């Protein structure tokens, strides 16, 4: 993977997450390039939301999501660059256009318990409780 390192700059993403003012959550959101997703290797950007404030970090992706990850966002690098440049408010629009794919990795009850159910609904991914 030849992803430019600035795409995964944790400090930049942490500032964006803080500006979005999302509430604390007990689960994380992952962001991955489509190329890394297909290859099952690359760099994974993780967004975490502890009570002390949001944090972004980067780790190696081996095709398996960390146990605490509730949502995985996958898009082409150009879309990820646009997201970084335009801000997190464009997430729902990118999902509606099919430019960003959101994989929900937890059940609705687990999302609620973790505090990420509103995030998923804001993306337009509301789903029935089973």
XYZ file of C-alpha atoms in Angstrom:
130
model
C 0.000 0.000 0.000
C 1.383 3.380 -0.933
C -1.023 5.479 1.122
C 0.426 8.942 1.762
C 1.304 9.201 5.472
C -0.481 12.561 5.818
C -3.795 10.858 5.058
C -3.527 9.072 8.391
C -2.176 11.950 10.503
C -3.687 11.196 13.941
C -3.318 14.773 15.205
C -5.343 16.147 12.276
C -8.098 13.567 12.709
C -8.177 14.103 16.488
C -8.760 17.843 15.923
C -11.562 17.048 13.463
C -13.182 14.631 15.906
C -12.989 17.218 18.684
C -14.604 19.836 16.439
C -17.432 17.411 15.617
C -18.178 17.200 19.362
C -19.492 13.634 19.272
C -20.380 12.233 22.684
C -18.165 9.725 24.487
C -18.493 6.107 23.355
C -17.198 2.725 24.478
C -16.472 1.460 20.958
C -14.315 2.695 18.117
C -14.836 3.576 14.469
C -12.295 2.430 11.895
C -11.376 4.153 8.639
C -9.721 2.169 5.894
C -8.813 2.679 2.251
C -10.619 0.437 -0.215
C -7.244 -0.903 -1.432
C -6.266 -1.959 2.099
C -9.707 -3.500 2.639
C -9.414 -5.598 -0.527
C -5.807 -6.600 0.160
C -6.587 -7.336 3.830
C -3.467 -5.395 4.799
C -2.524 -1.775 5.137
C -3.081 1.055 7.615
C -6.190 1.386 9.798
C -7.203 4.715 11.273
C -9.155 4.279 14.511
C -11.381 6.887 16.120
C -12.015 6.467 19.841
C -14.256 8.563 22.048
C -13.270 8.294 25.720
C -14.698 10.761 28.231
C -11.367 12.623 28.172
C -11.890 13.560 24.515
C -11.676 11.936 21.099
C -8.492 10.279 19.923
C -7.332 9.083 16.533
C -4.622 6.477 16.123
C -3.125 4.414 13.326
C -2.271 0.719 13.357
C -1.458 -2.022 10.894
C -4.523 -3.672 9.324
C -4.366 -7.428 8.920
C -7.908 -7.956 7.695
C -9.416 -8.280 11.189
C -11.162 -5.466 13.026
C -10.205 -4.882 16.669
C -12.732 -6.286 19.153
C -13.873 -2.820 20.247
C -14.562 -1.590 16.689
C -18.275 -1.024 16.015
C -18.168 0.549 12.546
C -15.673 0.320 9.695
C -15.705 3.090 7.074
C -14.145 2.118 3.734
C -13.524 4.412 0.761
C -11.074 5.165 -2.013
C -8.112 7.266 -0.915
C -9.400 10.257 -2.910
C -12.649 10.151 -0.921
C -10.719 9.887 2.355
C -8.664 12.923 1.346
C -11.888 14.805 0.570
C -13.328 13.773 3.934
C -10.225 15.030 5.674
C -10.360 18.294 3.735
C -14.108 18.960 3.974
C -14.740 17.720 7.492
C -16.797 15.011 9.129
C -20.143 16.657 8.370
C -19.923 15.204 4.836
C -19.957 11.583 6.074
C -23.714 11.040 5.496
C -23.497 12.513 1.998
C -20.580 10.241 1.099
C -22.544 7.211 2.339
C -25.673 8.215 0.377
C -23.618 8.623 -2.808
C -22.022 5.217 -2.311
C -18.558 6.767 -2.126
C -18.012 5.580 1.427
C -19.144 2.178 2.643
C -20.008 1.760 6.297
C -19.794 -1.752 7.715
C -21.631 -2.067 11.019
C -19.784 -4.677 13.065
C -21.994 -4.709 16.170
C -25.661 -5.362 16.837
C -28.081 -2.502 17.395
C -28.125 -3.256 21.139
C -24.319 -3.224 21.281
C -24.240 0.082 19.377
C -26.682 1.588 21.864
C -24.691 0.275 24.824
C -21.475 1.686 23.324
C -23.014 5.072 22.538
C -22.669 4.857 18.749
C -26.276 4.208 17.718
C -26.894 7.876 16.846
C -23.731 7.965 14.750
C -24.997 5.016 12.693
C -28.454 6.573 12.342
C -26.913 9.914 11.286
C -25.174 8.042 8.461
C -28.579 6.896 7.287
C -27.893 3.310 8.279
C -30.807 2.843 10.657
C -31.797 -0.784 10.891
C -34.459 -2.710 12.755
C -33.809 -4.229 16.149
C -33.652 -8.050 16.007
